[in-house]
């Protein structure tokens, strides 16, 4: 397989591309697959349960912020 072929996987937390052979795969009980590019993304997603829209270093960041429903 050529190394020039782009990966179709994106990090579930930050949205960056995950190269083939890299990253961490999490398979949930319902069969969905979540790829993370690094342990930083994995910790923020699973252990700390953070929202990626609140962090500037993610591609999913929203500049004006998000409105939380009460």
GROMACS .gro file of C-alpha atoms in nm:
model
   70
    1UNK     CA    1   0.000   0.000   0.000
    2UNK     CA    2   0.138   0.341  -0.093
    3UNK     CA    3   0.214   0.599   0.176
    4UNK     CA    4   0.076   0.874  -0.048
    5UNK     CA    5  -0.281   0.755  -0.003
    6UNK     CA    6  -0.464   0.982   0.239
    7UNK     CA    7  -0.638   0.831   0.537
    8UNK     CA    8  -1.015   0.854   0.554
    9UNK     CA    9  -1.013   0.875   0.934
   10UNK     CA   10  -1.042   1.194   1.133
   11UNK     CA   11  -0.992   1.241   1.505
   12UNK     CA   12  -1.328   1.229   1.682
   13UNK     CA   13  -1.227   1.505   1.925
   14UNK     CA   14  -1.010   1.758   1.741
   15UNK     CA   15  -1.103   1.675   1.380
   16UNK     CA   16  -0.748   1.637   1.251
   17UNK     CA   17  -0.647   1.359   1.011
   18UNK     CA   18  -0.532   1.028   1.163
   19UNK     CA   19  -0.267   0.856   0.952
   20UNK     CA   20  -0.284   0.486   0.876
   21UNK     CA   21  -0.120   0.288   1.155
   22UNK     CA   22  -0.144   0.575   1.403
   23UNK     CA   23  -0.399   0.683   1.661
   24UNK     CA   24  -0.621   0.502   1.907
   25UNK     CA   25  -0.943   0.327   1.808
   26UNK     CA   26  -1.234   0.306   2.053
   27UNK     CA   27  -1.525   0.075   1.968
   28UNK     CA   28  -1.838   0.146   2.168
   29UNK     CA   29  -2.104  -0.109   2.264
   30UNK     CA   30  -2.341   0.013   1.992
   31UNK     CA   31  -2.077  -0.062   1.725
   32UNK     CA   32  -1.966   0.295   1.655
   33UNK     CA   33  -1.594   0.356   1.613
   34UNK     CA   34  -1.418   0.665   1.748
   35UNK     CA   35  -1.059   0.740   1.638
   36UNK     CA   36  -0.838   0.974   1.838
   37UNK     CA   37  -0.508   1.109   1.711
   38UNK     CA   38  -0.329   1.136   2.047
   39UNK     CA   39  -0.356   1.061   2.416
   40UNK     CA   40  -0.439   1.430   2.469
   41UNK     CA   41  -0.756   1.391   2.262
   42UNK     CA   42  -0.837   1.057   2.424
   43UNK     CA   43  -0.815   1.202   2.776
   44UNK     CA   44  -1.025   1.505   2.688
   45UNK     CA   45  -1.289   1.288   2.523
   46UNK     CA   46  -1.319   0.990   2.758
   47UNK     CA   47  -1.187   1.080   3.101
   48UNK     CA   48  -1.258   1.452   3.123
   49UNK     CA   49  -1.573   1.447   2.901
   50UNK     CA   50  -1.500   1.784   2.747
   51UNK     CA   51  -1.668   1.956   2.454
   52UNK     CA   52  -1.428   2.009   2.159
   53UNK     CA   53  -1.613   2.325   2.055
   54UNK     CA   54  -1.469   2.510   2.356
   55UNK     CA   55  -1.097   2.463   2.280
   56UNK     CA   56  -0.903   2.675   2.030
   57UNK     CA   57  -0.661   2.395   1.938
   58UNK     CA   58  -0.941   2.183   1.786
   59UNK     CA   59  -1.083   2.220   1.435
   60UNK     CA   60  -1.434   2.209   1.585
   61UNK     CA   61  -1.382   2.533   1.785
   62UNK     CA   62  -1.661   2.790   1.763
   63UNK     CA   63  -1.532   3.144   1.811
   64UNK     CA   64  -1.842   3.304   1.963
   65UNK     CA   65  -1.889   3.014   2.200
   66UNK     CA   66  -2.179   2.777   2.233
   67UNK     CA   67  -2.504   2.843   2.407
   68UNK     CA   68  -2.597   2.585   2.666
   69UNK     CA   69  -2.963   2.507   2.710
   70UNK     CA   70  -3.100   2.524   3.062
   0.00000   0.00000   0.00000
